[in-house]
Each structure stands twice: as C-alpha cells, then as structure tokens.
Short mmCIF file of C-alpha atoms and ligand atoms in Angstrom, two decimals:
data_model
loop_
_atom_site.label_atom_id
_atom_site.label_comp_id
_atom_site.label_asym_id
_atom_site.label_seq_id
_atom_site.Cartn_x
_atom_site.Cartn_y
_atom_site.Cartn_z
CA MET F 1 35.80 9.77 45.38
CA ILE F 2 34.94 10.19 41.66
CA SER F 3 37.51 12.38 39.90
CA LYS F 4 36.38 15.54 38.10
CA PHE F 5 37.53 13.95 34.86
CA LYS F 6 35.24 10.93 35.32
CA ILE F 7 32.26 13.23 36.02
CA PHE F 8 33.13 15.19 32.87
CA VAL F 9 33.26 11.97 30.74
CA LEU F 10 29.99 10.75 32.31
CA ALA F 11 28.27 14.08 31.57
CA LEU F 12 29.66 14.02 28.00
CA THR F 13 28.32 10.47 27.42
CA ILE F 14 24.87 11.34 28.78
CA CYS F 15 24.80 14.46 26.67
CA ALA F 16 25.94 12.60 23.52
CA THR F 17 23.36 9.84 23.98
CA THR F 18 20.54 12.28 24.71
CA LEU F 19 21.61 14.43 21.78
CA SER F 20 21.58 11.39 19.50
CA ALA F 21 18.03 10.49 20.64
CA ALA F 22 15.47 11.88 18.18
CA THR F 23 11.69 11.81 17.67
CA TRP F 24 10.90 10.86 14.05
CA LYS F 25 7.54 11.60 12.37
CA TYR F 26 5.76 8.74 10.56
CA ALA F 27 2.58 9.63 8.60
CA MET F 28 0.34 7.05 6.92
CA GLY F 29 -2.78 6.76 4.83
CA GLU F 30 -4.68 4.54 7.28
CA GLY F 31 -5.61 4.18 10.97
CA LEU F 32 -3.61 2.37 13.67
CA ASN F 33 -5.83 -0.75 13.45
CA ASP F 34 -5.58 -0.96 9.65
CA PRO F 35 -2.80 -2.88 7.81
CA GLN F 36 -0.61 0.24 7.40
CA GLY F 37 -1.10 0.90 11.13
CA ILE F 38 0.01 -2.66 11.97
CA TYR F 39 3.17 -2.11 9.94
CA ALA F 40 3.84 1.34 11.45
CA THR F 41 3.28 0.11 15.03
CA ALA F 42 5.65 -2.85 14.53
CA PHE F 43 8.23 -0.46 13.01
CA LYS F 44 7.83 1.97 15.96
CA GLU F 45 8.13 -0.79 18.57
CA PHE F 46 11.33 -2.13 17.00
CA ILE F 47 12.95 1.32 16.80
CA GLU F 48 11.99 2.22 20.40
CA GLU F 49 13.05 -1.16 21.82
CA ASN F 50 16.44 -1.03 20.11
CA SER F 51 17.41 2.63 20.45
CA ARG F 52 16.68 5.82 22.35
CA HIS F 53 14.80 7.21 19.35
CA LYS F 54 11.01 7.72 19.37
CA ILE F 55 8.53 7.41 16.49
CA LYS F 56 5.42 9.61 16.42
CA ILE F 57 2.78 8.05 14.18
CA TYR F 58 0.28 10.32 12.38
CA PRO F 59 -2.73 8.27 11.16
CA VAL F 60 -4.67 9.38 8.08
CA GLY F 61 -6.44 12.70 8.59
CA SER F 62 -4.21 13.93 11.41
CA LEU F 63 -1.91 15.76 8.99
CA GLY F 64 -4.32 16.28 6.09
CA GLU F 65 -5.13 13.94 3.19
CA GLU F 66 -3.10 10.95 2.04
CA THR F 67 -2.48 12.91 -1.16
CA ASP F 68 -0.44 15.57 0.75
CA MET F 69 1.81 13.20 2.67
CA MET F 70 4.26 12.26 -0.05
CA GLU F 71 5.10 15.91 -0.68
CA GLN F 72 5.51 16.51 3.08
CA THR F 73 7.89 13.54 3.25
CA ARG F 74 9.86 14.54 0.18
CA ALA F 75 10.18 18.07 1.68
CA GLY F 76 11.59 16.55 4.87
CA LEU F 77 8.68 17.68 7.06
CA LEU F 78 8.09 13.99 7.77
CA GLN F 79 10.77 11.34 8.16
CA PHE F 80 8.62 8.30 7.27
CA LEU F 81 5.65 7.74 4.94
CA GLY F 82 3.15 4.86 4.81
CA GLN F 83 1.30 5.24 1.50
CA SER F 84 -1.14 3.23 -0.58
CA THR F 85 0.41 2.48 -3.97
CA GLY F 86 -2.79 3.79 -5.62
CA TYR F 87 -1.76 7.30 -4.56
CA MET F 88 1.79 7.09 -5.97
CA GLY F 89 1.66 6.37 -9.71
CA GLY F 90 1.11 10.04 -10.59
CA THR F 91 4.42 10.97 -8.93
CA ILE F 92 6.43 7.74 -9.30
CA PRO F 93 5.09 6.23 -12.58
CA GLU F 94 6.69 2.83 -11.92
CA MET F 95 4.50 2.46 -8.80
CA ASP F 96 1.45 2.11 -11.03
CA LEU F 97 2.82 -1.39 -11.57
CA PHE F 98 0.95 -2.35 -8.40
CA THR F 99 -2.40 -1.11 -9.69
CA LEU F 100 -2.16 -2.87 -13.11
CA PRO F 101 -5.22 -5.06 -13.73
CA TYR F 102 -4.82 -8.86 -13.86
CA ILE F 103 -1.11 -8.92 -13.03
CA LEU F 104 -0.84 -9.75 -9.29
CA PRO F 105 -2.27 -13.15 -8.24
CA THR F 106 -5.12 -13.38 -5.72
CA ASN F 107 -3.55 -16.45 -4.04
CA THR F 108 -2.21 -15.26 -0.66
CA GLN F 109 0.65 -17.82 -0.60
CA GLN F 110 1.91 -16.68 -3.99
CA LEU F 111 1.55 -13.03 -2.92
CA ASP F 112 3.49 -13.77 0.26
CA TYR F 113 6.32 -15.31 -1.76
CA PHE F 114 6.30 -12.39 -4.22
CA PHE F 115 6.40 -9.67 -1.54
CA LYS F 116 9.28 -11.49 0.17
CA HIS F 117 11.46 -12.34 -2.85
CA SER F 118 10.53 -9.94 -5.65
CA LYS F 119 13.52 -8.56 -7.57
CA VAL F 120 11.35 -5.62 -8.65
CA ILE F 121 10.87 -4.58 -5.04
CA ASN F 122 14.24 -5.56 -3.63
CA GLU F 123 16.52 -4.60 -6.52
CA MET F 124 14.81 -2.27 -9.01
CA LEU F 125 12.49 0.11 -7.11
CA PRO F 126 15.03 1.36 -4.50
CA SER F 127 16.91 3.38 -7.16
CA VAL F 128 13.61 4.63 -8.60
CA PHE F 129 12.61 5.90 -5.14
CA HIS F 130 16.04 7.56 -4.80
CA GLN F 131 15.27 9.61 -7.92
CA HIS F 132 12.21 10.94 -6.06
CA GLY F 133 14.05 11.77 -2.82
CA LEU F 134 12.79 8.71 -1.00
CA GLU F 135 14.35 5.59 0.55
CA LEU F 136 12.08 2.57 -0.07
CA LEU F 137 11.62 0.40 3.03
CA SER F 138 8.79 -1.98 2.19
CA ILE F 139 5.86 -2.82 -0.09
CA PHE F 140 3.17 -5.16 1.20
CA PRO F 141 -0.35 -6.44 0.28
CA GLU F 142 -3.56 -5.51 2.12
CA GLY F 143 -6.08 -7.74 0.33
CA GLU F 144 -7.81 -8.51 -2.96
CA MET F 145 -9.57 -5.55 -4.56
CA ALA F 146 -13.37 -5.92 -4.48
CA ILE F 147 -15.73 -3.56 -6.29
CA THR F 148 -18.82 -2.38 -4.38
CA THR F 149 -21.70 -0.87 -6.36
CA PHE F 150 -25.41 -0.09 -5.96
CA GLU F 151 -26.37 -2.45 -8.82
CA ALA F 152 -24.85 -5.82 -9.76
CA PHE F 153 -22.67 -6.03 -12.88
CA HIS F 154 -21.40 -9.04 -14.84
CA SER F 155 -19.82 -7.44 -17.91
CA PRO F 156 -18.09 -4.25 -19.10
CA ASN F 157 -21.41 -3.40 -20.74
CA ASP F 158 -23.12 -3.36 -17.34
CA LEU F 159 -20.52 -0.81 -16.20
CA LYS F 160 -21.17 1.58 -19.10
CA GLY F 161 -21.56 5.12 -17.75
CA LYS F 162 -21.15 3.97 -14.16
CA LYS F 163 -19.06 6.46 -12.18
CA ILE F 164 -16.54 4.34 -10.25
CA ARG F 165 -14.28 6.11 -7.73
CA VAL F 166 -10.60 5.29 -7.98
CA MET F 167 -7.67 6.41 -5.81
CA PRO F 168 -6.53 9.85 -6.99
CA GLY F 169 -2.86 9.22 -7.74
CA SER F 170 -2.95 6.58 -10.42
CA PRO F 171 -3.27 7.17 -14.18
CA ILE F 172 -3.43 3.37 -14.58
CA LEU F 173 -6.54 3.09 -12.40
CA VAL F 174 -8.26 5.64 -14.67
CA GLU F 175 -7.21 3.71 -17.78
CA THR F 176 -8.31 0.43 -16.16
CA TYR F 177 -11.87 1.53 -15.37
CA LYS F 178 -12.24 3.16 -18.78
CA ALA F 179 -11.15 -0.15 -20.33
CA PHE F 180 -13.71 -1.89 -18.06
CA GLY F 181 -16.45 0.24 -19.62
CA ALA F 182 -16.94 2.55 -16.63
CA SER F 183 -16.38 6.28 -16.03
CA PRO F 184 -13.55 6.47 -13.45
CA VAL F 185 -13.67 9.28 -10.87
CA PRO F 186 -10.29 9.91 -9.14
CA MET F 187 -11.12 10.96 -5.58
CA SER F 188 -9.31 11.08 -2.24
CA TRP F 189 -10.48 8.79 0.56
CA GLY F 190 -11.80 11.79 2.54
CA ASP F 191 -14.43 12.55 -0.13
CA LEU F 192 -15.57 8.98 -0.84
CA ILE F 193 -18.14 8.45 1.92
CA GLY F 194 -19.97 11.68 1.08
CA ALA F 195 -19.88 10.89 -2.66
CA LEU F 196 -21.50 7.49 -2.00
CA LYS F 197 -24.16 8.99 0.28
CA THR F 198 -25.13 11.60 -2.33
CA ASN F 199 -24.94 9.12 -5.27
CA MET F 200 -22.21 11.30 -6.81
CA ILE F 201 -20.58 7.98 -7.70
CA ASP F 202 -21.98 4.51 -8.47
CA GLY F 203 -19.28 2.45 -6.84
CA GLN F 204 -15.71 2.08 -5.62
CA GLU F 205 -13.00 -0.55 -5.11
CA ASN F 206 -11.18 -1.50 -1.93
CA PRO F 207 -10.10 -4.68 -0.04
CA THR F 208 -12.72 -6.26 2.25
CA VAL F 209 -10.89 -5.33 5.49
CA TRP F 210 -11.26 -1.68 4.53
CA ILE F 211 -14.81 -2.07 3.14
CA GLU F 212 -15.90 -3.59 6.46
CA ALA F 213 -13.86 -1.31 8.75
CA TYR F 214 -15.27 1.85 7.15
CA ASP F 215 -18.83 0.61 6.57
CA LEU F 216 -18.68 0.78 2.78
CA ASP F 217 -20.84 -2.38 2.69
CA ASN F 218 -23.67 -0.36 4.27
CA LEU F 219 -23.25 2.43 1.72
CA THR F 220 -23.54 0.16 -1.38
CA ASN F 221 -25.52 -3.00 -2.18
CA VAL F 222 -23.26 -5.46 -3.98
CA LEU F 223 -19.62 -6.57 -3.66
CA THR F 224 -18.12 -8.11 -6.81
CA TYR F 225 -14.88 -10.10 -7.05
CA THR F 226 -13.41 -9.72 -10.53
CA GLY F 227 -9.91 -10.97 -9.61
CA HIS F 228 -8.44 -7.89 -11.32
CA GLY F 229 -6.24 -6.50 -8.60
CA HIS F 230 -4.81 -6.27 -5.14
CA PHE F 231 -4.55 -3.36 -2.70
CA ASN F 232 -0.90 -2.69 -1.80
CA ALA F 233 0.91 -0.20 0.40
CA SER F 234 4.45 1.07 0.74
CA ALA F 235 6.68 2.42 3.52
CA SER F 236 9.52 4.83 2.75
CA ALA F 237 11.79 7.45 4.37
CA ASN F 238 12.96 10.87 3.28
CA LYS F 239 16.25 10.09 1.51
CA GLN F 240 18.18 13.14 2.73
CA PHE F 241 17.23 12.33 6.33
CA PHE F 242 18.15 8.66 5.84
CA ASP F 243 21.49 9.38 4.13
CA ALA F 244 22.51 11.74 6.94
CA LEU F 245 22.02 9.07 9.64
CA SER F 246 24.89 7.15 11.28
CA SER F 247 25.46 3.68 9.82
CA ARG F 248 24.14 2.33 13.11
CA ASP F 249 20.83 4.19 12.68
CA LYS F 250 20.62 3.21 8.98
CA LYS F 251 20.96 -0.46 10.03
CA LEU F 252 18.39 0.11 12.80
CA ILE F 253 15.80 1.47 10.34
CA LYS F 254 16.38 -1.30 7.79
CA ALA F 255 16.07 -3.92 10.57
CA ALA F 256 12.86 -2.28 11.85
CA ALA F 257 11.44 -2.31 8.30
CA ALA F 258 12.35 -5.99 7.84
CA TYR F 259 10.66 -6.83 11.16
CA ALA F 260 7.50 -4.84 10.33
CA HIS F 261 7.44 -6.40 6.85
CA LYS F 262 7.41 -9.88 8.41
CA VAL F 263 4.65 -8.86 10.84
CA ILE F 264 2.36 -7.44 8.15
CA LEU F 265 2.96 -10.30 5.67
CA LYS F 266 1.92 -12.79 8.37
CA GLU F 267 -1.20 -10.67 9.05
CA ALA F 268 -1.90 -10.25 5.33
CA GLN F 269 -2.48 -14.00 4.96
CA LYS F 270 -5.76 -13.65 6.83
CA LEU F 271 -6.96 -10.13 5.97
CA ASP F 272 -9.22 -11.15 3.07
CA ALA F 273 -10.92 -13.97 4.98
CA TYR F 274 -11.24 -11.74 8.05
CA GLY F 275 -12.75 -8.83 6.11
CA LEU F 276 -15.20 -10.97 4.15
CA GLY F 277 -16.12 -12.97 7.23
CA ARG F 278 -17.01 -9.85 9.16
CA ILE F 279 -19.06 -8.47 6.26
CA VAL F 280 -21.04 -11.72 5.93
CA ARG F 281 -21.58 -11.86 9.72
CA THR F 282 -22.49 -8.21 10.32
CA ASN F 283 -24.34 -7.57 7.06
CA PRO F 284 -25.93 -10.84 5.93
CA SER F 285 -28.16 -9.19 3.31
CA PHE F 286 -25.18 -7.64 1.49
CA LYS F 287 -24.85 -9.34 -1.91
CA ILE F 288 -21.49 -10.98 -2.71
CA VAL F 289 -20.83 -11.86 -6.38
CA THR F 290 -17.79 -13.67 -7.80
CA LEU F 291 -17.54 -13.28 -11.56
CA SER F 292 -17.15 -16.60 -13.40
CA LYS F 293 -14.16 -17.35 -15.65
CA LYS F 294 -16.37 -16.62 -18.66
CA GLU F 295 -17.59 -13.30 -17.19
CA ARG F 296 -13.99 -12.26 -16.39
CA ALA F 297 -12.79 -12.90 -19.95
CA PRO F 298 -13.80 -9.49 -21.40
CA PHE F 299 -12.29 -7.69 -18.39
CA ILE F 300 -9.03 -9.67 -18.79
CA LYS F 301 -8.99 -8.88 -22.51
CA ALA F 302 -9.51 -5.17 -21.81
CA ALA F 303 -6.71 -5.26 -19.23
CA GLN F 304 -4.13 -6.25 -21.88
CA LYS F 305 -4.36 -2.76 -23.41
CA VAL F 306 -3.76 -1.17 -20.00
CA GLN F 307 -0.73 -3.37 -19.38
CA GLU F 308 0.70 -2.41 -22.79
CA SER F 309 -0.04 1.26 -22.13
CA PHE F 310 1.89 1.06 -18.83
CA ALA F 311 4.93 -0.53 -20.54
CA ASP F 312 4.84 2.00 -23.38
CA LYS F 313 5.13 4.94 -20.96
CA SER F 314 8.91 4.44 -20.46
CA ASP F 315 11.80 1.96 -20.76
CA SER F 316 11.85 1.82 -16.97
CA ASN F 317 8.17 0.78 -16.91
CA GLN F 318 8.85 -1.80 -19.63
CA ASP F 319 11.82 -3.28 -17.73
CA ILE F 320 10.00 -3.31 -14.44
CA LEU F 321 6.89 -5.03 -15.88
CA LYS F 322 9.12 -7.65 -17.57
CA GLN F 323 10.84 -8.38 -14.25
CA MET F 324 7.46 -8.37 -12.43
CA ARG F 325 6.22 -11.16 -14.71
CA MET F 326 9.39 -13.19 -13.96
CA ASP F 327 9.00 -12.56 -10.22
CA LEU F 328 5.37 -13.70 -10.41
CA LYS F 329 6.35 -16.85 -12.32
CA GLN F 330 8.66 -17.69 -9.39
CA ALA F 331 5.87 -16.91 -6.94
CA MET F 332 3.41 -19.16 -8.79
CA LYS F 333 6.02 -21.96 -8.71
CA ASN F 334 7.02 -21.57 -5.05
CA GLY F 335 4.05 -19.94 -3.49
CA ASN F 336 1.54 -22.80 -3.21
O1 6CS M 1 -9.59 3.94 -0.82
C1 6CS M 1 -8.68 4.58 -0.27
O2 6CS M 1 -8.28 5.69 -0.66
C2 6CS M 1 -8.09 4.00 1.02
N1 6CS M 1 -8.11 2.57 1.00
C3 6CS M 1 -7.27 1.85 1.73
C4 6CS M 1 -7.41 0.34 1.77
N2 6CS M 1 -6.28 2.41 2.43
C5 6CS M 1 -6.04 3.84 2.48
C6 6CS M 1 -6.69 4.52 1.24
O3 6CS M 1 -6.66 5.94 1.40
#
C-alpha cells in the first residue's frame, strides 16, 4: 500500500519535471536542408534527447525576414537565433569581421581549424554579444563566396556601374563592392529573386550550395570565383533567457551547441564541392570563371582600404582584426 506521503512526493516530482520542461523557439535565416538548418536540427536533437525540453525551429520566411529576427531574439520573443553574419554588422559592428574581403582563407582545412580554435570566436566575441543582449553559441562557414552576374567580369573596371546585391546588414559589404568598382545594393534575401528577374540588379554573391539550392544559376549567366570571401553564419541565444536558466540547462545548451558545431563543420568540408558539382551537373551551360592571380591583384589591393576602414571604426574592431590575423596564421600553419 503506497502511503499518502509517497503519492504526494511522486506528484510533486512529476509536476516539477513537467514544469521545468519548456518549448524554446529557434528562428534562422535558412531552410531545414540548408547549412543553418543542419546546425539547428543537430542542436534540437541534442536538446530533446538529453532533456524534456523541446525546440521549435522557424525556417526563414516563417516569422518574417532574416532582418527582423535579431530584434525578435533580443526582445526575448525568440530564445535562439541562427543568422548569417552578413546581416549582423549593422547592429554588431565587430561581426563585419566575417564579411571583410580577402581575410578568411578559401582552404576548407584551414577554415575548419580556424572555426574550431579561433580566439576571436571563443574568447573575444562572447563579451561583444553580451553587450547586445545575446549569448554567442557558434560561428561556422557555409562555403566560399561566388559572384553570379549576367556578364563576365575580370577587373574592377568591368564592374563599373554594375548593381551588385549585398546582404542588407553589413556596411563592410557596401564598402567592399564600392572598392571593387561596382554599385552595391543592400537587399534582403526575400527581394533578390524578383530583382534578378526584373534586371533591377546585375549580380549577387552567395556560396554555391545556396546558388544551386535556390536556382540562382538559372537567373544569371556567369559564376566568378574571386577568392575574396566566405559565407558564414552564427547561432546565439537571448542573454536574459540564457542567464535565467539553471546551471544544468546552461550546460545542456552549450553542449548542444558544441555538438551542432561539430556536425556542421564536418558538413562544411564538402559544401563547396557539393554545390559546384550540382551546378555543373544540372546546368552544364552555366559559365564558371576563376580569376587568375593577376586578375585578383586589383581586387586584393582595393580590399586593403576596406580592411583599414573596418579597423578604424573602433578600438574593438582594431583588436579583433589583429587577433583574427593571428588566429588565421595558426590556421594556415595547422590547417593543411
Ligand atoms: O543571400 C542571402 O541573403 C542568404 N544567403 C545565404 C547563404 N543564407 C541566408 C541568407 O539570407
């Protein structure tokens, strides 16, 4: 015969555990099958396998534009945010570090080492995110930036007057394409397809997995590799929500982020080859150009000014760029 007391304790335990079970909202700037979706799904699986909590993922478009999501997260309407770094520099200036031209390598091994061991990411950016009401969980690569246009280009002169769409949250992307001779047009993802179809713009940049997945290779004629940049994404949590969690749940979220980071970094090794391979297979007439070392020289020269402009914006930018260069030196040494 179970005593009344034991029934009371049992009811209390069930109630406490059910009470502690929550459903957390995770919004991101991509779909479930895209790199940010791979990260978010791995994060969700880890949380749900190791706790009673649930994660509800909102892919891009389900809660509005990618541009709105950071505000919704900072306001606490969302608990987690998956965001492309190209949307963040306008709010968190230091995040424009990841859109700087000719800083990140294109070698996937070196990138893998950098995104695993970078002091900038692991030691410097967390406090920067705190200042913006966010808890940084991860930053990861999605593939080399490739520029798709209607006409081929081989020099900044060829880009003169060409309207190139750039992600809407990055002053550095605007400065970069101006330095490359073009006329940058900041525009959210939701408007890009229509702008290409109506020739409102002359080109855009994205990694090949995205170009192929969203048919951008059928909306332009040429893909050009300049080696100037890499597409990166971040995952973060609302800081107030995170700080209020039990230490057990804090550890759970950090462990889920570490697991998802490992999953996406492994995947990231093959994204470029996968994206380009599919483009070549499904769209054999699409022109692929890789600028030569000589052709890249004027773009690399123009990029110096943009790098200096980033550093001049604040001591924090200066410090973070200095550390980035040291991190990348380590990555070049260890990443082959
Ligand atoms: O070009 C963009 O805006 C989109 N590109 C990628 C690779 N991810 C999401 C982003 O919104």
